[in-house]
PDB file of C-alpha atoms in Angstrom:
ATOM      1  CA  MET A   1     235.764 198.979 121.645  1.00  0.00           C
ATOM      2  CA  LYS A   2     237.999 199.423 124.462  1.00  0.00           C
ATOM      3  CA  ASP A   3     235.443 201.044 126.893  1.00  0.00           C
ATOM      4  CA  SER A   4     232.936 198.495 125.810  1.00  0.00           C
ATOM      5  CA  THR A   5     231.169 195.737 127.686  1.00  0.00           C
ATOM      6  CA  PHE A   6     228.924 192.904 126.853  1.00  0.00           C
ATOM      7  CA  VAL A   7     226.715 190.329 128.391  1.00  0.00           C
ATOM      8  CA  GLU A   8     226.134 186.596 128.548  1.00  0.00           C
ATOM      9  CA  THR A   9     222.635 185.638 129.947  1.00  0.00           C
ATOM     10  CA  ILE A  10     222.591 182.323 131.147  1.00  0.00           C
ATOM     11  CA  ARG A  11     219.618 180.421 132.298  1.00  0.00           C
ATOM     12  CA  ILE A  12     220.275 177.814 135.123  1.00  0.00           C
ATOM     13  CA  ALA A  13     217.711 175.048 135.744  1.00  0.00           C
ATOM     14  CA  ASP A  14     218.196 172.700 138.812  1.00  0.00           C
ATOM     15  CA  GLY A  15     221.529 174.197 139.472  1.00  0.00           C
ATOM     16  CA  ASP A  16     222.752 173.512 135.867  1.00  0.00           C
ATOM     17  CA  PRO A  17     224.146 176.188 133.185  1.00  0.00           C
ATOM     18  CA  GLN A  18     222.153 175.474 130.169  1.00  0.00           C
ATOM     19  CA  LEU A  19     223.309 176.096 126.613  1.00  0.00           C
ATOM     20  CA  ILE A  20     226.758 176.719 128.287  1.00  0.00           C
ATOM     21  CA  GLY A  21     228.868 175.744 124.873  1.00  0.00           C
ATOM     22  CA  TYR A  22     226.758 178.016 122.916  1.00  0.00           C
ATOM     23  CA  HIS A  23     227.570 181.201 125.162  1.00  0.00           C
ATOM     24  CA  GLN A  24     231.367 180.317 125.623  1.00  0.00           C
ATOM     25  CA  GLN A  25     231.406 180.068 121.676  1.00  0.00           C
ATOM     26  CA  ARG A  26     229.804 183.692 121.684  1.00  0.00           C
ATOM     27  CA  LEU A  27     231.544 185.269 124.354  1.00  0.00           C
ATOM     28  CA  ARG A  28     234.989 183.899 122.476  1.00  0.00           C
ATOM     29  CA  ARG A  29     233.866 185.422 119.215  1.00  0.00           C
ATOM     30  CA  THR A  30     232.642 188.607 120.772  1.00  0.00           C
ATOM     31  CA  ILE A  31     236.095 189.054 122.424  1.00  0.00           C
ATOM     32  CA  LEU A  32     237.915 188.398 119.202  1.00  0.00           C
ATOM     33  CA  GLU A  33     235.930 190.914 117.195  1.00  0.00           C
ATOM     34  CA  ALA A  34     235.509 193.785 119.598  1.00  0.00           C
ATOM     35  CA  PHE A  35     239.043 193.651 121.204  1.00  0.00           C
ATOM     36  CA  GLY A  36     241.326 191.522 118.600  1.00  0.00           C
ATOM     37  CA  SER A  37     241.977 188.870 121.131  1.00  0.00           C
ATOM     38  CA  GLU A  38     241.698 185.196 122.472  1.00  0.00           C
ATOM     39  CA  THR A  39     240.278 184.704 125.847  1.00  0.00           C
ATOM     40  CA  HIS A  40     241.117 182.997 128.993  1.00  0.00           C
ATOM     41  CA  ILE A  41     237.560 183.094 130.760  1.00  0.00           C
ATOM     42  CA  ASP A  42     236.038 180.005 130.939  1.00  0.00           C
ATOM     43  CA  LEU A  43     232.096 180.004 131.776  1.00  0.00           C
ATOM     44  CA  ARG A  44     231.930 176.551 132.757  1.00  0.00           C
ATOM     45  CA  GLN A  45     234.637 176.884 135.163  1.00  0.00           C
ATOM     46  CA  ILE A  46     233.273 180.098 136.728  1.00  0.00           C
ATOM     47  CA  LEU A  47     229.662 178.725 136.872  1.00  0.00           C
ATOM     48  CA  SER A  48     230.535 175.583 139.048  1.00  0.00           C
ATOM     49  CA  PRO A  49     228.020 174.063 141.364  1.00  0.00           C
ATOM     50  CA  ARG A  50     229.657 175.663 144.401  1.00  0.00           C
ATOM     51  CA  PHE A  51     229.567 179.009 142.686  1.00  0.00           C
ATOM     52  CA  ILE A  52     225.841 178.770 141.706  1.00  0.00           C
ATOM     53  CA  SER A  53     224.698 177.688 145.362  1.00  0.00           C
ATOM     54  CA  GLY A  54     226.840 180.369 147.056  1.00  0.00           C
ATOM     55  CA  ASN A  55     225.576 183.214 144.928  1.00  0.00           C
ATOM     56  CA  CYS A  56     221.688 182.222 144.676  1.00  0.00           C
ATOM     57  CA  THR A  57     220.651 183.193 148.137  1.00  0.00           C
ATOM     58  CA  ALA A  58     217.446 184.763 147.020  1.00  0.00           C
ATOM     59  CA  ALA A  59     216.026 181.801 145.310  1.00  0.00           C
ATOM     60  CA  ALA A  60     215.426 177.924 145.971  1.00  0.00           C
ATOM     61  CA  PRO A  61     218.084 175.408 144.388  1.00  0.00           C
ATOM     62  CA  HIS A  62     215.799 174.045 142.005  1.00  0.00           C
ATOM     63  CA  ASP A  63     214.272 177.312 141.271  1.00  0.00           C
ATOM     64  CA  THR A  64     214.990 178.777 137.392  1.00  0.00           C
ATOM     65  CA  LEU A  65     217.820 181.550 138.033  1.00  0.00           C
ATOM     66  CA  LYS A  66     218.850 184.256 135.536  1.00  0.00           C
ATOM     67  CA  CYS A  67     222.624 184.637 135.395  1.00  0.00           C
ATOM     68  CA  ARG A  68     223.906 187.785 133.945  1.00  0.00           C
ATOM     69  CA  ILE A  69     227.661 188.107 133.409  1.00  0.00           C
ATOM     70  CA  VAL A  70     229.177 191.415 132.066  1.00  0.00           C
ATOM     71  CA  TYR A  71     232.481 191.304 130.679  1.00  0.00           C
ATOM     72  CA  SER A  72     234.998 193.044 128.380  1.00  0.00           C
ATOM     73  CA  THR A  73     238.187 191.279 127.949  1.00  0.00           C
ATOM     74  CA  GLU A  74     238.334 190.273 131.564  1.00  0.00           C
ATOM     75  CA  ILE A  75     234.703 189.621 133.977  1.00  0.00           C
ATOM     76  CA  ARG A  76     233.131 192.660 135.223  1.00  0.00           C
ATOM     77  CA  GLN A  77     229.951 191.469 136.977  1.00  0.00           C
ATOM     78  CA  ILE A  78     228.372 188.240 137.705  1.00  0.00           C
ATOM     79  CA  GLU A  79     224.518 188.346 139.143  1.00  0.00           C
ATOM     80  CA  ILE A  80     222.492 185.094 139.922  1.00  0.00           C
ATOM     81  CA  LEU A  81     218.790 186.126 140.395  1.00  0.00           C
ATOM     82  CA  PRO A  82     215.429 184.053 140.265  1.00  0.00           C
ATOM     83  CA  TYR A  83     213.757 184.149 137.162  1.00  0.00           C
ATOM     84  CA  THR A  84     210.162 185.077 136.229  1.00  0.00           C
ATOM     85  CA  PRO A  85     209.406 185.446 132.534  1.00  0.00           C
ATOM     86  CA  LYS A  86     207.310 188.803 131.544  1.00  0.00           C
ATOM     87  CA  GLU A  87     203.811 187.973 130.251  1.00  0.00           C
ATOM     88  CA  ILE A  88     203.526 188.994 126.551  1.00  0.00           C
ATOM     89  CA  ARG A  89     200.077 189.049 124.637  1.00  0.00           C
ATOM     90  CA  SER A  90     200.619 191.722 121.954  1.00  0.00           C
ATOM     91  CA  LEU A  91     203.664 193.069 119.920  1.00  0.00           C
ATOM     92  CA  ARG A  92     203.806 195.891 117.760  1.00  0.00           C
ATOM     93  CA  ILE A  93     206.059 196.247 114.851  1.00  0.00           C
ATOM     94  CA  VAL A  94     208.443 199.235 114.479  1.00  0.00           C
ATOM     95  CA  CYS A  95     211.162 200.330 112.295  1.00  0.00           C
ATOM     96  CA  GLY A  96     214.676 200.255 113.138  1.00  0.00           C
ATOM     97  CA  GLU A  97     216.935 200.906 110.332  1.00  0.00           C
ATOM     98  CA  ASP A  98     219.985 202.355 112.148  1.00  0.00           C
ATOM     99  CA  ILE A  99     220.009 199.951 114.889  1.00  0.00           C
ATOM    100  CA  ASP A 100     223.191 197.433 115.180  1.00  0.00           C
ATOM    101  CA  TYR A 101     223.122 194.925 118.108  1.00  0.00           C
ATOM    102  CA  HIS A 102     224.800 191.853 116.358  1.00  0.00           C
ATOM    103  CA  LEU A 103     227.158 191.926 119.612  1.00  0.00           C
ATOM    104  CA  LYS A 104     225.308 191.307 122.778  1.00  0.00           C
ATOM    105  CA  LYS A 105     226.307 194.674 123.996  1.00  0.00           C
ATOM    106  CA  SER A 106     225.276 196.201 127.758  1.00  0.00           C
ATOM    107  CA  ASP A 107     224.540 199.162 126.078  1.00  0.00           C
ATOM    108  CA  ARG A 108     221.014 198.529 125.368  1.00  0.00           C
ATOM    109  CA  SER A 109     219.667 202.299 124.838  1.00  0.00           C
ATOM    110  CA  ASP A 110     218.780 201.933 121.276  1.00  0.00           C
ATOM    111  CA  LEU A 111     216.840 199.127 121.966  1.00  0.00           C
ATOM    112  CA  THR A 112     215.244 200.502 124.720  1.00  0.00           C
ATOM    113  CA  ARG A 113     214.349 203.706 122.632  1.00  0.00           C
ATOM    114  CA  LEU A 114     212.629 201.619 120.251  1.00  0.00           C
ATOM    115  CA  ALA A 115     210.945 199.503 122.958  1.00  0.00           C
ATOM    116  CA  SER A 116     209.424 203.036 124.064  1.00  0.00           C
ATOM    117  CA  LEU A 117     207.329 202.919 120.887  1.00  0.00           C
ATOM    118  CA  ARG A 118     205.219 199.992 121.529  1.00  0.00           C
ATOM    119  CA  GLY A 119     201.919 202.324 122.638  1.00  0.00           C
ATOM    120  CA  ASP A 120     199.445 199.953 123.837  1.00  0.00           C
ATOM    121  CA  CYS A 121     201.107 196.472 122.986  1.00  0.00           C
ATOM    122  CA  ASP A 122     203.603 194.560 125.348  1.00  0.00           C
ATOM    123  CA  GLU A 123     206.566 194.352 123.343  1.00  0.00           C
ATOM    124  CA  ILE A 124     207.794 195.288 119.849  1.00  0.00           C
ATOM    125  CA  ILE A 125     209.369 193.601 116.602  1.00  0.00           C
ATOM    126  CA  ILE A 126     211.968 195.384 114.952  1.00  0.00           C
ATOM    127  CA  SER A 127     211.754 195.347 111.111  1.00  0.00           C
ATOM    128  CA  ARG A 128     214.900 196.973 109.306  1.00  0.00           C
ATOM    129  CA  ASN A 129     215.911 197.216 105.448  1.00  0.00           C
ATOM    130  CA  GLY A 130     212.456 198.113 103.765  1.00  0.00           C
ATOM    131  CA  GLY A 131     210.704 195.716 106.188  1.00  0.00           C
ATOM    132  CA  ILE A 132     212.681 192.489 106.863  1.00  0.00           C
ATOM    133  CA  ILE A 133     211.517 191.114 110.274  1.00  0.00           C
ATOM    134  CA  THR A 134     214.563 190.932 112.444  1.00  0.00           C
ATOM    135  CA  ASP A 135     213.497 190.435 116.678  1.00  0.00           C
ATOM    136  CA  THR A 136     211.981 192.032 119.359  1.00  0.00           C
ATOM    137  CA  SER A 137     213.962 193.796 122.000  1.00  0.00           C
ATOM    138  CA  TYR A 138     215.009 191.138 123.959  1.00  0.00           C
ATOM    139  CA  SER A 139     214.332 187.816 122.023  1.00  0.00           C
ATOM    140  CA  ASN A 140     214.418 186.257 118.756  1.00  0.00           C
ATOM    141  CA  LEU A 141     211.275 185.057 117.088  1.00  0.00           C
ATOM    142  CA  VAL A 142     209.954 181.891 115.741  1.00  0.00           C
ATOM    143  CA  PHE A 143     206.765 181.818 113.787  1.00  0.00           C
ATOM    144  CA  VAL A 144     204.153 178.965 113.310  1.00  0.00           C
ATOM    145  CA  THR A 145     202.900 178.532 109.865  1.00  0.00           C
ATOM    146  CA  VAL A 146     199.892 177.232 108.767  1.00  0.00           C
ATOM    147  CA  ASP A 147     201.154 173.881 108.325  1.00  0.00           C
ATOM    148  CA  ARG A 148     203.200 173.755 111.761  1.00  0.00           C
ATOM    149  CA  GLN A 149     206.676 174.718 110.469  1.00  0.00           C
ATOM    150  CA  LEU A 150     208.704 176.506 112.772  1.00  0.00           C
ATOM    151  CA  LEU A 151     210.675 179.596 110.985  1.00  0.00           C
ATOM    152  CA  THR A 152     212.926 181.925 112.495  1.00  0.00           C
ATOM    153  CA  PRO A 153     213.996 185.167 110.615  1.00  0.00           C
ATOM    154  CA  SER A 154     217.284 184.645 108.841  1.00  0.00           C
ATOM    155  CA  ASP A 155     218.059 188.562 109.459  1.00  0.00           C
ATOM    156  CA  PRO A 156     218.025 188.601 113.426  1.00  0.00           C
ATOM    157  CA  LEU A 157     219.657 191.491 115.197  1.00  0.00           C
ATOM    158  CA  LEU A 158     221.494 188.918 117.548  1.00  0.00           C
ATOM    159  CA  LYS A 159     222.233 185.270 116.992  1.00  0.00           C
ATOM    160  CA  GLY A 160     221.080 184.011 119.795  1.00  0.00           C
ATOM    161  CA  VAL A 161     222.098 180.642 121.775  1.00  0.00           C
ATOM    162  CA  MET A 162     218.388 179.259 121.914  1.00  0.00           C
ATOM    163  CA  ARG A 163     217.842 180.461 118.403  1.00  0.00           C
ATOM    164  CA  GLN A 164     221.234 178.525 117.393  1.00  0.00           C
ATOM    165  CA  SER A 165     220.666 175.384 119.310  1.00  0.00           C
ATOM    166  CA  LEU A 166     217.057 175.052 117.831  1.00  0.00           C
ATOM    167  CA  LEU A 167     218.747 175.193 114.244  1.00  0.00           C
ATOM    168  CA  ASP A 168     221.467 173.031 115.120  1.00  0.00           C
ATOM    169  CA  SER A 169     218.825 170.506 115.941  1.00  0.00           C
ATOM    170  CA  GLY A 170     216.656 170.812 113.174  1.00  0.00           C
ATOM    171  CA  VAL A 171     213.495 171.815 115.644  1.00  0.00           C
ATOM    172  CA  ILE A 172     213.346 175.451 113.509  1.00  0.00           C
ATOM    173  CA  LYS A 173     214.158 176.720 110.259  1.00  0.00           C
ATOM    174  CA  GLU A 174     215.738 180.087 108.855  1.00  0.00           C
ATOM    175  CA  ALA A 175     213.360 182.183 106.417  1.00  0.00           C
ATOM    176  CA  ARG A 176     213.499 185.577 105.378  1.00  0.00           C
ATOM    177  CA  LEU A 177     210.287 187.108 106.512  1.00  0.00           C
ATOM    178  CA  THR A 178     208.572 190.368 105.595  1.00  0.00           C
ATOM    179  CA  CYS A 179     206.234 192.623 107.675  1.00  0.00           C
ATOM    180  CA  THR A 180     203.482 191.633 104.882  1.00  0.00           C
ATOM    181  CA  ASP A 181     204.415 188.039 105.596  1.00  0.00           C
ATOM    182  CA  ILE A 182     203.363 188.483 109.178  1.00  0.00           C
ATOM    183  CA  ILE A 183     200.214 190.907 109.037  1.00  0.00           C
ATOM    184  CA  SER A 184     198.568 189.218 106.096  1.00  0.00           C
ATOM    185  CA  GLY A 185     197.999 185.979 108.211  1.00  0.00           C
ATOM    186  CA  GLU A 186     198.059 184.001 105.024  1.00  0.00           C
ATOM    187  CA  ASN A 187     200.878 181.791 106.002  1.00  0.00           C
ATOM    188  CA  ILE A 188     201.824 182.803 109.596  1.00  0.00           C
ATOM    189  CA  THR A 189     199.494 182.057 112.530  1.00  0.00           C
ATOM    190  CA  HIS A 190     201.507 182.662 115.618  1.00  0.00           C
ATOM    191  CA  ALA A 191     204.649 183.909 117.097  1.00  0.00           C
ATOM    192  CA  VAL A 192     206.897 182.796 119.913  1.00  0.00           C
ATOM    193  CA  MET A 193     209.758 184.708 121.551  1.00  0.00           C
ATOM    194  CA  ILE A 194     212.903 182.675 122.332  1.00  0.00           C
ATOM    195  CA  ASN A 195     216.143 183.324 123.988  1.00  0.00           C
ATOM    196  CA  ALA A 196     218.252 182.037 126.735  1.00  0.00           C
ATOM    197  CA  MET A 197     216.120 182.231 129.131  1.00  0.00           C
ATOM    198  CA  LEU A 198     212.821 181.220 127.012  1.00  0.00           C
ATOM    199  CA  PRO A 199     213.083 177.902 125.333  1.00  0.00           C
ATOM    200  CA  LEU A 200     210.736 177.200 122.654  1.00  0.00           C
ATOM    201  CA  ASP A 201     207.097 176.819 124.189  1.00  0.00           C
ATOM    202  CA  LEU A 202     204.550 176.800 121.646  1.00  0.00           C
ATOM    203  CA  SER A 203     201.888 177.571 124.962  1.00  0.00           C
ATOM    204  CA  ARG A 204     203.451 180.915 124.818  1.00  0.00           C
ATOM    205  CA  ALA A 205     202.518 181.437 121.503  1.00  0.00           C
ATOM    206  CA  ILE A 206     201.034 184.823 120.350  1.00  0.00           C
ATOM    207  CA  PRO A 207     198.076 184.956 117.539  1.00  0.00           C
ATOM    208  CA  ILE A 208     199.049 186.993 114.525  1.00  0.00           C
ATOM    209  CA  ASP A 209     196.080 188.908 115.155  1.00  0.00           C
ATOM    210  CA  ARG A 210     197.657 190.587 118.080  1.00  0.00           C
ATOM    211  CA  ILE A 211     200.425 191.732 115.953  1.00  0.00           C
ATOM    212  CA  LYS A 212     200.063 195.542 115.164  1.00  0.00           C
ATOM    213  CA  THR A 213     201.919 198.107 112.803  1.00  0.00           C
TER     214      THR A 213
END
């Protein structure tokens, strides 16, 4: 993967990078797998308060910021921009059998291709391996059950930092979920999108009847 680049997208709230330890761990694992080497990149050192304040001139200091770091064995680019989440009201399940995104690549062409199949929905849910639920095109998922359990698919495309943080804290649990589990509505009531920029927020939950196939 000599010419490959990867991305860490870090949420900055009130000037403070969130989940920075999880991002550092994933960056280290990615470089080790992709290039076979350890890394000297230290995200905490790079994203100092002075660096953040000096590179977010398009936003007020208290705004939620999106820091996008592109890297290979070295940092290639850093952008810090204001962040406003997309409003997602409906989802469509699409099949992505051949997709591999276990490393957070900057090349998202396969995900973009699948996202184009959303039709009249706002976003997609990607299934693989005969109908096993994974992620959306840019987030992990949490499903709310009738007895208010919070389940995340055990077969995600990408093991996101927010997902891992919620698993570690015991807020969510892994479960192998199928398309049938979702669309039947027998046990699942809502879906919630999570990623580094989207903390778990049940007010954004999407009712199961807004998930199409």
